[in-house]
Short mmCIF file of C-alpha atoms in Angstrom, two decimals:
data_model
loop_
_atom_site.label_atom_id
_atom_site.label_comp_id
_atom_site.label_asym_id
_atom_site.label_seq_id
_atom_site.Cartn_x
_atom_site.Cartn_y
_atom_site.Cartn_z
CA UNK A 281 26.31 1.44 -10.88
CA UNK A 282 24.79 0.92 -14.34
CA UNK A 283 22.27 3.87 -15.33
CA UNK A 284 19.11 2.19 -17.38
CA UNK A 285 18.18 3.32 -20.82
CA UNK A 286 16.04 6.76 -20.28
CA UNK A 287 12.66 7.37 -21.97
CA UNK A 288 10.45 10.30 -22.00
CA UNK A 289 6.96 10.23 -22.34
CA UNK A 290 5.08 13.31 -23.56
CA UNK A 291 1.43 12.61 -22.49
CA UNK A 292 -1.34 13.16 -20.45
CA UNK A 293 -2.29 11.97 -17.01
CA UNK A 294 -5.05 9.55 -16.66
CA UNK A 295 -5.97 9.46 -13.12
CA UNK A 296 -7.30 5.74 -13.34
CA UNK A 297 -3.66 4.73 -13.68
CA UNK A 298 -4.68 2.75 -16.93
CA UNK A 299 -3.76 4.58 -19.66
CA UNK A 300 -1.52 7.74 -20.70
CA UNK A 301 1.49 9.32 -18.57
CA UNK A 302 0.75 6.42 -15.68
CA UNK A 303 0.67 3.54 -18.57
CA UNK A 304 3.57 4.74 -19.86
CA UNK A 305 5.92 5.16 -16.79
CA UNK A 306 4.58 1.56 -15.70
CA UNK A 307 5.52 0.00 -19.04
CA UNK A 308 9.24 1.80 -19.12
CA UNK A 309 9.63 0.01 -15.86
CA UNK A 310 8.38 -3.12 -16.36
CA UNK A 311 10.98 -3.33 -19.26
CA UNK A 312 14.17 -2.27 -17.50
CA UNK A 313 14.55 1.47 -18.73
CA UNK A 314 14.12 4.96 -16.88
CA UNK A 315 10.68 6.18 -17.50
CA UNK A 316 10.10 10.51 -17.22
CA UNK A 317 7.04 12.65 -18.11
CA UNK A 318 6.57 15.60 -19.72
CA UNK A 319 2.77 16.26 -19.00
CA UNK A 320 0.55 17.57 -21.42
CA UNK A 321 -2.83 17.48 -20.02
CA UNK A 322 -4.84 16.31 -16.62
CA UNK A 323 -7.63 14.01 -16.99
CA UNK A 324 -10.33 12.94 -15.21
CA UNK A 325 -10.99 9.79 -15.95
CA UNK A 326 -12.00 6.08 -14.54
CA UNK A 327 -13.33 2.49 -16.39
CA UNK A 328 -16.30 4.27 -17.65
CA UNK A 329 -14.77 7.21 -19.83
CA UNK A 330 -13.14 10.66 -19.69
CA UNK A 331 -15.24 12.99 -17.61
CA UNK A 332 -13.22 15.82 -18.01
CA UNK A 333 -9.63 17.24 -19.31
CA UNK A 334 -7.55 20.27 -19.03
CA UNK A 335 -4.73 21.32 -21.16
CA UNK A 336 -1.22 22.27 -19.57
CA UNK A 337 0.41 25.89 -20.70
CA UNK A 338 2.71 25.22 -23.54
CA UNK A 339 5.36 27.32 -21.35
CA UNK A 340 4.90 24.50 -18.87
CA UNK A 341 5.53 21.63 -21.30
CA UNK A 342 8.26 23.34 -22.98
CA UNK A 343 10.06 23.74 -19.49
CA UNK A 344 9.43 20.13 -18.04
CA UNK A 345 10.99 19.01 -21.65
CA UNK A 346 13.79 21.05 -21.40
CA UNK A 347 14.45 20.50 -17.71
CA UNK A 348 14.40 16.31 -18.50
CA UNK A 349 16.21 16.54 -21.53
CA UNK A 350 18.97 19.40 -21.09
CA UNK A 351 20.03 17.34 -17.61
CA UNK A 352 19.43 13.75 -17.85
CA UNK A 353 19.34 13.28 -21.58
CA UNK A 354 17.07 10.45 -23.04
CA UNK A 355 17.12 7.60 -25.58
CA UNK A 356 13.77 7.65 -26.86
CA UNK A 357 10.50 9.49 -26.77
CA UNK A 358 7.09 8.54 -26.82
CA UNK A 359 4.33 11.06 -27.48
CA UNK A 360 0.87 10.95 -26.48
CA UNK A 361 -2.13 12.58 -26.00
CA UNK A 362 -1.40 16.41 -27.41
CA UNK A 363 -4.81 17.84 -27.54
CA UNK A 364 -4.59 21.65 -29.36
CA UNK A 365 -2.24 22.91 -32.13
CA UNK A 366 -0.40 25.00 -30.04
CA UNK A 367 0.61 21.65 -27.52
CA UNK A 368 1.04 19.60 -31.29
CA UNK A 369 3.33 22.30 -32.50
CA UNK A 370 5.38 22.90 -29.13
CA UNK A 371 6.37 19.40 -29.01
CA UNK A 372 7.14 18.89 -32.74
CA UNK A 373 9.96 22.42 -32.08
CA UNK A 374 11.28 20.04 -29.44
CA UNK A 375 11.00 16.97 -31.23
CA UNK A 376 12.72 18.59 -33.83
CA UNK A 377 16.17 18.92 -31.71
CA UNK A 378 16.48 15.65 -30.94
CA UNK A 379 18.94 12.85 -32.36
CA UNK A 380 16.67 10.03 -30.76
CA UNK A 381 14.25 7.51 -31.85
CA UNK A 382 10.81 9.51 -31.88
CA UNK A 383 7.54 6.71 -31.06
CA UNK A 384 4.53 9.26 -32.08
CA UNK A 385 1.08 7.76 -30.66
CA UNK A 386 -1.32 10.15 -32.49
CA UNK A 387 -3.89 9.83 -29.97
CA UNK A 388 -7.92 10.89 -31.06
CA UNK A 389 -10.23 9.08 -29.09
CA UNK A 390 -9.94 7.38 -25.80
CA UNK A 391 -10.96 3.65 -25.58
CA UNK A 392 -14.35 4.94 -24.01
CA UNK A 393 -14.77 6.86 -27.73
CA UNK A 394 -14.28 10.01 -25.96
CA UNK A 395 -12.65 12.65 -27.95
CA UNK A 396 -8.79 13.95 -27.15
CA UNK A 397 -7.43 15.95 -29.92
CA UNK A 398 -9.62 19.06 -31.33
CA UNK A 399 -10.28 18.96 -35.00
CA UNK A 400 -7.81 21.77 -35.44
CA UNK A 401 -5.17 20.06 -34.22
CA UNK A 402 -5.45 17.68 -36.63
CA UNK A 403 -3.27 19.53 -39.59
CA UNK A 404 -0.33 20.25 -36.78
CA UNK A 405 -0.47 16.23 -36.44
CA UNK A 406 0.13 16.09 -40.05
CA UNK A 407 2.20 18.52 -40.98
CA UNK A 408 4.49 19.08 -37.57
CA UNK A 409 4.53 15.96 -35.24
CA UNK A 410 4.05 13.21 -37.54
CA UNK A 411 7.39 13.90 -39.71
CA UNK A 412 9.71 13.86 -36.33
CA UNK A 413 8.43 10.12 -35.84
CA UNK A 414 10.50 7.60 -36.30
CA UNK A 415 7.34 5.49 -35.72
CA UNK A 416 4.03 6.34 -35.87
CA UNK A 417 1.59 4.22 -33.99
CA UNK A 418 -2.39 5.00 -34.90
CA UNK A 419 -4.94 2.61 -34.67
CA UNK A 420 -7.74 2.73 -37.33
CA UNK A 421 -9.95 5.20 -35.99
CA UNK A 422 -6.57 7.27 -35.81
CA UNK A 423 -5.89 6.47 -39.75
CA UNK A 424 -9.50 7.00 -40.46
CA UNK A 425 -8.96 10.71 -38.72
CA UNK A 426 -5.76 11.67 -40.09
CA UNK A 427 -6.10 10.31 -43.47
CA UNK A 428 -9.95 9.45 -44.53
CA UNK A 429 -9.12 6.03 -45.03
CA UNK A 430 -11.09 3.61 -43.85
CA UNK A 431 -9.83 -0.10 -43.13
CA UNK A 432 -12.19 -3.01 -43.30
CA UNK A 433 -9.96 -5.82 -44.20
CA UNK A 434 -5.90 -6.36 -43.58
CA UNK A 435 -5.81 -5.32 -47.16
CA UNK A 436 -6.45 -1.92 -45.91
CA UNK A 437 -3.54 -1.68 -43.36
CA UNK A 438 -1.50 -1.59 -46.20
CA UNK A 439 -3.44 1.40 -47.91
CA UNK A 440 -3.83 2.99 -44.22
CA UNK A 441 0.17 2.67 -43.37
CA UNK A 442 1.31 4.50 -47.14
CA UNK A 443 -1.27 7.45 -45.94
CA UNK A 444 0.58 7.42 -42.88
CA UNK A 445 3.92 7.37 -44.36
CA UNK A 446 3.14 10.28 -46.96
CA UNK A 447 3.31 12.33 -43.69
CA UNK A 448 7.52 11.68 -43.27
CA UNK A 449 7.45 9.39 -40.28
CA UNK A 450 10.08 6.56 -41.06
CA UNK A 451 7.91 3.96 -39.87
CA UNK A 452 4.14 3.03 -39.57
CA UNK A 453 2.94 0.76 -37.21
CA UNK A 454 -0.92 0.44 -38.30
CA UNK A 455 -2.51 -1.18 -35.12
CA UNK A 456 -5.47 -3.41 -36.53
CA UNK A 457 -7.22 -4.58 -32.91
CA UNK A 458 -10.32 -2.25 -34.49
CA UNK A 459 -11.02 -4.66 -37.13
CA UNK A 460 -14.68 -5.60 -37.70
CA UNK A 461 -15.17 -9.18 -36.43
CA UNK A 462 -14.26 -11.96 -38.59
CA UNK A 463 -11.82 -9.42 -40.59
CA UNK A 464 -8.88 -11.10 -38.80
CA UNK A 465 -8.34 -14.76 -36.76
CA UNK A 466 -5.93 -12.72 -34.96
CA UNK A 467 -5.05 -9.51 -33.71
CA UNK A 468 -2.74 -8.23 -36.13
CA UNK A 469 -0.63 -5.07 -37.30
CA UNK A 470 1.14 -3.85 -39.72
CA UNK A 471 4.55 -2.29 -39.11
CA UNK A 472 6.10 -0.80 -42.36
CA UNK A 473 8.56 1.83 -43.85
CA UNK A 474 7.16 1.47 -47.41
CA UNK A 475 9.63 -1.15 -48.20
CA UNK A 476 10.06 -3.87 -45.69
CA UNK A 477 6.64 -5.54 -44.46
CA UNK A 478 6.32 -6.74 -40.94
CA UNK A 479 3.04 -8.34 -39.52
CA UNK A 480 2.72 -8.92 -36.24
CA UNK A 481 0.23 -11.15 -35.06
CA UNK A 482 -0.82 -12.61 -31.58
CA UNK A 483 -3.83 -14.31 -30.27
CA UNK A 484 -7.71 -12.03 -29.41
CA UNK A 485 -7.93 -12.39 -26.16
CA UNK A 486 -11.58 -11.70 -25.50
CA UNK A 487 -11.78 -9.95 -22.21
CA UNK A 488 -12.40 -5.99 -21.20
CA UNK A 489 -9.08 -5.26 -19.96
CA UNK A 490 -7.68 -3.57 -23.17
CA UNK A 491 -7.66 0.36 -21.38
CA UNK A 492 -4.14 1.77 -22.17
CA UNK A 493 -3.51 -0.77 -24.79
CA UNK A 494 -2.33 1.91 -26.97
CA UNK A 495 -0.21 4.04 -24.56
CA UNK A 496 1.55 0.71 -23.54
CA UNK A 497 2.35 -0.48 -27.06
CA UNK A 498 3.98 2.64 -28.11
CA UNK A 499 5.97 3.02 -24.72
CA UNK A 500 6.71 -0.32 -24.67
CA UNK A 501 8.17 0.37 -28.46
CA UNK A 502 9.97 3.46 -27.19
CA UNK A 503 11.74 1.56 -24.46
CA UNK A 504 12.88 -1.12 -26.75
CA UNK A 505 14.37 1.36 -29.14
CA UNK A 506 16.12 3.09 -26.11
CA UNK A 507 18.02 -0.34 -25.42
CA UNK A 508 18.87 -0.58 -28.72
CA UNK A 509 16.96 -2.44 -30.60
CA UNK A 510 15.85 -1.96 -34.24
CA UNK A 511 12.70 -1.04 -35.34
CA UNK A 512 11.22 -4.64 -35.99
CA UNK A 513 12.82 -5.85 -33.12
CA UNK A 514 10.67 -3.52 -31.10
CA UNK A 515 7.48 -3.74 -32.36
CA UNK A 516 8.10 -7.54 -32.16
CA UNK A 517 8.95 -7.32 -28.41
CA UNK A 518 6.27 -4.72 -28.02
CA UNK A 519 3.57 -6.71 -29.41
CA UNK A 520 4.45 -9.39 -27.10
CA UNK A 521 4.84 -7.15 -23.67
CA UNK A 522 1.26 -5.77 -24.54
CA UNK A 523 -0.40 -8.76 -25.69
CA UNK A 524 0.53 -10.57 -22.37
CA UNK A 525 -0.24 -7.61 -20.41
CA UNK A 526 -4.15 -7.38 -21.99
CA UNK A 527 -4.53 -11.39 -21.37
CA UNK A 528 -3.19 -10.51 -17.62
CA UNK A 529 -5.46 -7.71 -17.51
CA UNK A 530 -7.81 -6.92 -14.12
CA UNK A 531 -11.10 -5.75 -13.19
CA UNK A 532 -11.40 -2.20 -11.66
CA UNK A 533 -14.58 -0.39 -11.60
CA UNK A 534 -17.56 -1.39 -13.60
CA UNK A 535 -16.69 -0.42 -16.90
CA UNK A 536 -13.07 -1.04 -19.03
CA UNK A 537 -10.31 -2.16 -16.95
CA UNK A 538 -6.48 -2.05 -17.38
CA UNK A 539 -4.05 -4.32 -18.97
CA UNK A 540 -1.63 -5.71 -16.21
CA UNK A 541 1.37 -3.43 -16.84
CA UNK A 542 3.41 -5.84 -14.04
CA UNK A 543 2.60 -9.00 -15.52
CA UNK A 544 6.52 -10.17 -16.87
CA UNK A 545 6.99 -9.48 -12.49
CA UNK A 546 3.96 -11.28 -11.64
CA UNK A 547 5.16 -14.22 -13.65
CA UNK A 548 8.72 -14.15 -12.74
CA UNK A 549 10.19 -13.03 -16.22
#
């Protein structure tokens, strides 16, 4: 019987089922691989925001990694939402044992603008998690956070991904849906290691259905690199899985709803 590729996602739970550990294990599924979960954090959360969130015990996240990884083994990671130092710096000691393609989503905000990551977690980001990446994955408000620079134009992806990359990952993938309007005819991003230039671009689809966008992009990445693929490859095929899966996207609740993680099945692809 053939075993799928095997990804583990480091994250928290959302309990809408839109975004975070739920996104993620959807999205690994959707695109043939073995999705498994380290969890970082419990959320409670729904279309309208986050109204609350509680932090695992680094013991516990250090024993669900070990328990995934020391038994079934994986071929890629995807981080998450890591909220204090302490959780930043436990996963970057694991991180750090790994020969694997590393997909780092330095999550800050929710889509709701509701904070995730304290403010002095940010320097662990930078200075632990962010150099075990082989791709990092912020958005602007991410880059903004991070780095202080602020993009207005895709002129600026360029400045935001070298601030990125000064931080070691080997990749950055500078997401540029946050654009201000008119900044962009499409929704576009930058993936770059400094040297090679790869922009990815794919029709705005003007709907509310964009909640997880960000968790699925970087799983969807991870998965990709656990079958094999390059880095360009798989931000190509990313781009595509999430871009479909936002125009797919449903209604749930009255305020942001979900991109359709099952749309490829819906379709018949």
């Amino acid at each position: 019987m053939h075993t799928p590729p095997r990804v583990l996602t480091v994250a928290g739970s959302d309990s809408g089922g839109g975004a975070g550990i739920q996104a993620d294990l959807k999205t690994t599924l959707a695109l043939g691989t073995h999705g498994m979960s380290v969890l970082t954090a419990v959320t409670a959360q729904n279309s309208l925001g986050v109204q609350g969130a509680w932090d695992l015990p680094a013991e516990a996240v250090r024993a669900q990694f070990r328990s995934v990884v020391d038994d079934i083994g994986v071929q890629a990671v995807k981080t998450g939402m890591l909220s204090s130092a302490e959780l930043v710096e436990t996963v970057a000691g694991l991180l750090a044992g790994l020969r694997v393609p590393v997909v780092v989503d330095p999550v800050g905000v929710s889509k709701h603008g509701d904070p995730l990551l304290a403010a002095d977690a940010l320097d662990a980001v930078r200075t632990a998690l962010l150099p075990t990446a082989t791709v990092a994955t912020p958005n602007l408000d991410e880059v903004a956070q991070l780095t202080g620079v602020r993009v207005e134009d895709e002129a600026g992806m360029r400045r935001a991904a070298a601030a990125i990359l000064d931080f070691g990952p080997r990749w950055a993938l500078i997401k540029g849906g946050h654009l201000p309007a008119g900044a962009a005819d499409s929704a576009v991003d930058l993936l770059t290691d400094g040297t090679e230039e790869h922009w990815l671009r794919a029709p705005r689809h003007d709907n509310r259905h964009t909640h997880g966008t960000g968790c699925t992009l970087a799983s969807a990445l991870a998965a990709q690199l656990a079958k094999g693929d390059t880095v360009p490859q798989a931000a190509a095929a990313a781009k595509d899985y999430v871009t479909g899966a936002i125009a797919a996207g449903f209604r749930l609740g009255a305020g942001i709803g979900p991109v359709h993680h099952g749309w490829r099945l819906r379709d018949g692809h």
